[in-house]
C-alpha cells in the first residue's frame, strides 16, 4: 500500500527543518489565531449594529471586509491543511509545496489586511465592481494592494490544487481518482487498489479548485488592469458573474475539503472503516460537474442575466446538494449509527458540524429558490445560512480535526465540557438572531440597520460573546493536549 | 417587530420544520451509539434506506424545481399575464433613487431600473415594513422588473446592496395611492 512510502517523505521534509506534523500544527495555530481575532472583529461589528459601540460607517465596512475576506482565506487554509494531513501519506505529497501555498495565502491575506486597516478599503469581501474604484472613501493604492492580496490567495490555493492533482494523476489517474473504476471494469488496476473516499474528495477539490483559481486570476487581473489604466474597459455584469464564480466556489470548496477530513476521521472514532463504492464515484463526479455551476444563484435579482443561467443556476444548486445529502452526510450517520462511538471533543464537533452543514444547507436551498430569493437576497438570511455552515459546520470540523490531531483519547474533562456548552449555546443564539433578522427583512451589510435590526444585534452580541468565551476555553484545552502529546511524541523519537 | 406574513411565513415554517426533522434524526443517531451493534448488522438496512431516501429526495427536488419555474419573478415568465399599465424609470445613485414619489396601487407597473454609479438594489418594503420584492440596479444595464403594489400606503424603497459609506441611509418613502378607476368599489372598505 501507499502507506509504505511514508519514510522518505518524512525525511524530505525534515531536511528543510519542517516536519509535516509541525507544518500542520503551525498552520492550525496561525489559523485559530486568525479566527479568534476575526471573530472578535465580528463581535465588534455586531455590537456596533446593536448600538453598543459606535463606529463610523467607513470603519464598519472596512471591518466587514476584513472579517469576510480574512475568514474565508483562513478556513481555506485550515481545511486544506487538515485534508492534506491525511492525503500526504496516500498521495506522497511534499511538505514544501504546502509551506509555499500556505505562505502565499497568508502573505496575500496580510496585503489585503494592510489595504483594509491602513487604507480603509471596504466594499465588502466580494469587492463588487465598480465600488472599489468610484464613489468610495479609500485611497487608490489600497484598492490595488487589496487585489494583489487576492491574487496571492488565488495563487496559493492554485499551487495546493496543482500539487494535489499531479499526485493524484501519478498515484491513481484522474478517472480512478474519482473511483470511476468501480463503475467501469476496464479501468480497474491490476493490484485492485481503489481510491479511498478522502482521495475522491481531493480529486474533486483539485479540479474545481483550479477552475476557481483560474477564474479568480482572470478577475483580479482584469480589475488590476482597470486600476492601472482606468480606460481598460470592464463590464459590470461579466465581472459580477466572475466574482461570484470565484467567491462562491472557493467558499463552497471548504466544505468539500472538510468532507475529505470527515471520511478519514470518523472511522477513527467509530471503529468502522469507510469504504469506496460505486455510489461515491457517481456522487463525487456529480459534485465535480455541478458545484462550479451554482454561482448564478447570486445573480437572481439581476434580471438582465440570461434566463438559462438563472434556471440552470437553480438546477445546479439543487443537484449539487444530492451527493452531500444522500451520500456524505447520510453515509456519516450510517457509520455512526449503533457504532461504539467514542464521544470526545473531536467526535462531538464532527457530529455537530454535520448538523450545521445540513441545517445551513436547507436555509441555503431556500435562498437559492428563485421565488423565495426576492425576499431573502441581501437580507440577514444570507449571513444566517452561511454562518450556519461555515461557523457551525466547517469551523466545527476544523476544531474536531485539531482535537483529533492534538490527541483525543482522554474523555473530555468537565471544565472543557462547560466551554463546549458555552460555545454551542452562544453559536445557536448568535445564528438565531441572524435568521430572525432575515425573516424581518433587515438588510445585510448595514452599518446602521432599520428596526428591529439593532435589537436583534444587541442580543446577538451577547451570544457572540458567549461563543467567543467558549471557543477560547476549547482552543486552550486542545492546545494544551497538543503540547503534552507532541512533547511525549518527541521524547519517544529520541 | 415586522409582522411575519406571506412568503416570509412560508419560508420560516419550511426551514423550522425541515431543521427540526434534521435535529431529531441526529439525536436519534447519537443516542443509538448507546447500544452498539456490528457494522455488518446495520449496513444492509442502511443501504436500503439510502436508496429510498435518494429517490425521495430526488423527487422532492424535481417537484420543487418545476413549481418554481412557474413562479419566477422575471418578465419572460410573467409575460402576458402582467401587461404593464405603467412604465416607470428608476435611476439609483449614491445615495438615493431618482423615481416618482407617488405611484398607483393595484396597477401592474413595469420598472426599468438602472444605476448611474455603483451597484445598488431597489427593495420594496410595505407600510408594515415587510420586504415584498427587489431588483438589483447595475450600471450600464437596465433590469426590467414587474411589480404591483397591493394596497395604498406609505412604502419604503431601500437600497439592498452595499454601495458606499452612505448605504444605510439610502432609503426613501413612496406614496402609493388608490387609482381613480379602482377607487370607487374599494374606497369605503379602507
Ligand atoms: C466567531 C464568531 C463570528 C462572529 C461574531 C461573526 C460576525 C459577523 C457579522 C456581524 C457579520 C456582518 C453581517 C452583516 O450585517 O452583513 C459577518 C459577516 C461575515 N462573516 Fe462572520 N462571524 C463569525 C464567524 C465567521 C466565520 C467562522 C466565518 C467563515 C468561516 C465568517 C464569515 C463571514 C463572511 C464571509 C461575512 C460576510 C462579509 C461581507 O458581507 O462582506 N464569520 N460576521
Ligand atoms: Cu445604494
Ligand atoms: Cu446601498
Tab-separated table of N, CA, C and O in Angstrom, chain A residues 382-433:
chain	number	residue	atom	x	y	z
A	382	UNK	N	-28.860	35.764	4.504
A	382	UNK	CA	-27.654	35.305	3.812
A	382	UNK	C	-26.526	35.021	4.820
A	382	UNK	O	-26.022	33.893	4.879
A	383	UNK	N	-26.105	36.009	5.640
A	383	UNK	CA	-25.119	35.638	6.665
A	383	UNK	C	-25.650	34.568	7.624
A	383	UNK	O	-24.862	33.783	8.158
A	384	UNK	N	-26.956	34.495	7.826
A	384	UNK	CA	-27.513	33.446	8.690
A	384	UNK	C	-27.143	32.083	8.139
A	384	UNK	O	-26.570	31.248	8.838
A	385	UNK	N	-27.434	31.850	6.863
A	385	UNK	CA	-27.204	30.488	6.368
A	385	UNK	C	-25.723	30.198	6.201
A	385	UNK	O	-25.263	29.120	6.517
A	386	UNK	N	-24.926	31.199	5.744
A	386	UNK	CA	-23.526	30.804	5.542
A	386	UNK	C	-22.751	30.745	6.854
A	386	UNK	O	-21.797	29.986	6.959
A	387	UNK	N	-23.175	31.510	7.869
A	387	UNK	CA	-22.524	31.280	9.164
A	387	UNK	C	-22.921	29.911	9.712
A	387	UNK	O	-22.152	29.290	10.432
A	388	UNK	N	-24.129	29.428	9.382
A	388	UNK	CA	-24.514	28.112	9.894
A	388	UNK	C	-23.598	27.035	9.344
A	388	UNK	O	-23.167	26.151	10.069
A	389	UNK	N	-23.264	27.092	8.045
A	389	UNK	CA	-22.394	26.001	7.606
A	389	UNK	C	-20.913	26.346	7.551
A	389	UNK	O	-20.106	25.448	7.404
A	390	UNK	N	-20.561	27.620	7.715
A	390	UNK	CA	-19.123	27.906	7.854
A	390	UNK	C	-18.712	27.893	9.325
A	390	UNK	O	-17.849	27.136	9.740
A	391	UNK	N	-19.381	28.724	10.142
A	391	UNK	CA	-19.081	28.725	11.579
A	391	UNK	C	-19.595	27.440	12.232
A	391	UNK	O	-18.887	26.780	12.984
A	392	UNK	N	-20.850	27.065	11.920
A	392	UNK	CA	-21.475	25.903	12.566
A	392	UNK	C	-21.203	24.596	11.840
A	392	UNK	O	-21.742	23.559	12.211
A	393	UNK	N	-20.408	24.628	10.774
A	393	UNK	CA	-20.083	23.413	10.044
A	393	UNK	C	-18.578	23.309	9.862
A	393	UNK	O	-17.870	22.696	10.656
A	394	UNK	N	-18.079	23.998	8.836
A	394	UNK	CA	-16.654	23.909	8.506
A	394	UNK	C	-15.751	24.185	9.719
A	394	UNK	O	-14.822	23.428	9.997
A	395	UNK	N	-16.055	25.242	10.450
A	395	UNK	CA	-15.190	25.580	11.585
A	395	UNK	C	-15.248	24.480	12.662
A	395	UNK	O	-14.251	24.178	13.306
A	396	UNK	N	-16.413	23.879	12.841
A	396	UNK	CA	-16.502	22.792	13.817
A	396	UNK	C	-15.685	21.587	13.365
A	396	UNK	O	-15.052	20.908	14.181
A	397	UNK	N	-15.698	21.323	12.049
A	397	UNK	CA	-14.867	20.221	11.553
A	397	UNK	C	-13.398	20.514	11.839
A	397	UNK	O	-12.631	19.625	12.193
A	398	UNK	N	-13.014	21.783	11.664
A	398	UNK	CA	-11.608	22.129	11.887
A	398	UNK	C	-11.251	21.958	13.367
A	398	UNK	O	-10.192	21.414	13.705
A	399	UNK	N	-12.145	22.394	14.253
A	399	UNK	CA	-11.887	22.185	15.684
A	399	UNK	C	-11.821	20.689	15.974
A	399	UNK	O	-10.950	20.210	16.711
A	400	UNK	N	-12.748	19.946	15.381
A	400	UNK	CA	-12.753	18.491	15.567
A	400	UNK	C	-11.438	17.887	15.099
A	400	UNK	O	-10.838	17.058	15.785
A	401	UNK	N	-10.982	18.343	13.941
A	401	UNK	CA	-9.714	17.822	13.428
A	401	UNK	C	-8.563	18.177	14.362
A	401	UNK	O	-7.714	17.337	14.661
A	402	UNK	N	-8.538	19.436	14.819
A	402	UNK	CA	-7.444	19.879	15.684
A	402	UNK	C	-7.400	19.017	16.933
A	402	UNK	O	-6.333	18.625	17.418
A	403	UNK	N	-8.584	18.710	17.436
A	403	UNK	CA	-8.664	17.926	18.645
A	403	UNK	C	-8.181	16.495	18.394
A	403	UNK	O	-7.448	15.911	19.194
A	404	UNK	N	-8.542	15.948	17.243
A	404	UNK	CA	-8.064	14.627	16.837
A	404	UNK	C	-6.553	14.656	16.687
A	404	UNK	O	-5.829	13.781	17.159
A	405	UNK	N	-6.078	15.717	16.035
A	405	UNK	CA	-4.648	15.850	15.736
A	405	UNK	C	-3.832	16.001	17.018
A	405	UNK	O	-2.737	15.454	17.154
A	406	UNK	N	-4.410	16.745	17.981
A	406	UNK	CA	-3.677	17.001	19.222
A	406	UNK	C	-3.664	15.780	20.132
A	406	UNK	O	-2.908	15.728	21.099
A	407	UNK	N	-4.531	14.802	19.844
A	407	UNK	CA	-4.588	13.629	20.706
A	407	UNK	C	-5.883	13.681	21.498
A	407	UNK	O	-6.030	14.491	22.409
A	408	UNK	N	-6.828	12.846	21.111
A	408	UNK	CA	-8.188	12.974	21.627
A	408	UNK	C	-8.603	11.696	22.325
A	408	UNK	O	-9.757	11.296	22.261
A	409	UNK	N	-7.668	11.034	22.999
A	409	UNK	CA	-8.034	9.738	23.550
A	409	UNK	C	-8.633	9.832	24.938
A	409	UNK	O	-9.439	9.007	25.327
A	410	UNK	N	-8.267	10.887	25.672
A	410	UNK	CA	-8.838	11.031	27.007
A	410	UNK	C	-10.244	11.609	26.879
A	410	UNK	O	-10.500	12.431	26.008
A	411	UNK	N	-11.174	11.164	27.760
A	411	UNK	CA	-12.501	11.760	27.744
A	411	UNK	C	-12.409	13.250	28.065
A	411	UNK	O	-11.467	13.698	28.721
A	412	UNK	N	-13.399	14.009	27.574
A	412	UNK	CA	-13.402	15.450	27.784
A	412	UNK	C	-13.526	15.774	29.268
A	412	UNK	O	-14.467	15.328	29.914
A	413	UNK	N	-12.600	16.549	29.856
A	413	UNK	CA	-12.727	16.903	31.278
A	413	UNK	C	-13.926	17.836	31.479
A	413	UNK	O	-14.312	18.553	30.557
A	414	UNK	N	-14.507	17.805	32.705
A	414	UNK	CA	-15.744	18.561	32.958
A	414	UNK	C	-15.614	20.042	32.619
A	414	UNK	O	-16.519	20.623	32.026
A	415	UNK	N	-14.473	20.656	32.936
A	415	UNK	CA	-14.388	22.089	32.675
A	415	UNK	C	-14.382	22.375	31.173
A	415	UNK	O	-14.935	23.374	30.715
A	416	UNK	N	-13.817	21.442	30.385
A	416	UNK	CA	-13.846	21.637	28.939
A	416	UNK	C	-15.268	21.459	28.412
A	416	UNK	O	-15.682	22.102	27.448
A	417	UNK	N	-16.028	20.555	29.091
A	417	UNK	CA	-17.437	20.382	28.707
A	417	UNK	C	-18.197	21.683	28.874
A	417	UNK	O	-19.064	22.029	28.067
A	418	UNK	N	-17.874	22.414	29.949
A	418	UNK	CA	-18.546	23.694	30.182
A	418	UNK	C	-18.303	24.636	28.988
A	418	UNK	O	-19.225	25.254	28.468
A	419	UNK	N	-17.061	24.680	28.556
A	419	UNK	CA	-16.749	25.544	27.409
A	419	UNK	C	-17.438	25.060	26.142
A	419	UNK	O	-17.883	25.850	25.310
A	420	UNK	N	-17.520	23.741	26.000
A	420	UNK	CA	-18.232	23.177	24.859
A	420	UNK	C	-19.673	23.698	24.844
A	420	UNK	O	-20.180	24.153	23.819
A	421	UNK	N	-20.324	23.630	26.004
A	421	UNK	CA	-21.710	24.099	26.092
A	421	UNK	C	-21.814	25.588	25.794
A	421	UNK	O	-22.701	26.016	25.054
A	422	UNK	N	-20.893	26.365	26.387
A	422	UNK	CA	-20.917	27.808	26.129
A	422	UNK	C	-20.802	28.068	24.628
A	422	UNK	O	-21.530	28.883	24.053
A	423	UNK	N	-19.883	27.355	24.001
A	423	UNK	CA	-19.659	27.533	22.573
A	423	UNK	C	-20.946	27.258	21.798
A	423	UNK	O	-21.391	28.065	20.971
A	424	UNK	N	-21.589	26.125	22.086
A	424	UNK	CA	-22.773	25.764	21.297
A	424	UNK	C	-23.960	26.676	21.592
A	424	UNK	O	-24.684	27.075	20.681
A	425	UNK	N	-24.142	27.009	22.871
A	425	UNK	CA	-25.268	27.891	23.204
A	425	UNK	C	-25.066	29.256	22.549
A	425	UNK	O	-25.971	29.814	21.927
A	426	UNK	N	-23.834	29.780	22.685
A	426	UNK	CA	-23.544	31.072	22.066
A	426	UNK	C	-23.780	31.031	20.571
A	426	UNK	O	-24.389	31.933	19.986
A	427	UNK	N	-23.333	29.958	19.940
A	427	UNK	CA	-23.456	29.857	18.492
A	427	UNK	C	-24.916	29.795	18.050
A	427	UNK	O	-25.320	30.487	17.115
A	428	UNK	N	-25.692	28.972	18.736
A	428	UNK	CA	-27.091	28.830	18.330
A	428	UNK	C	-27.830	30.155	18.486
A	428	UNK	O	-28.568	30.590	17.594
A	429	UNK	N	-27.601	30.834	19.615
A	429	UNK	CA	-28.267	32.119	19.827
A	429	UNK	C	-27.844	33.155	18.796
A	429	UNK	O	-28.668	33.872	18.228
A	430	UNK	N	-26.539	33.186	18.531
A	430	UNK	CA	-25.990	34.120	17.553
A	430	UNK	C	-26.610	33.883	16.169
A	430	UNK	O	-27.054	34.814	15.491
A	431	UNK	N	-26.684	32.614	15.777
A	431	UNK	CA	-27.253	32.292	14.471
A	431	UNK	C	-28.747	32.613	14.437
A	431	UNK	O	-29.268	33.138	13.442
A	432	UNK	N	-29.439	32.318	15.531
A	432	UNK	CA	-30.899	32.564	15.570
A	432	UNK	C	-31.199	34.037	15.320
A	432	UNK	O	-32.167	34.377	14.629
A	433	UNK	N	-30.353	34.922	15.868
A	433	UNK	CA	-30.596	36.361	15.665
A	433	UNK	C	-30.414	36.745	14.199
A	433	UNK	O	-31.119	37.607	13.682
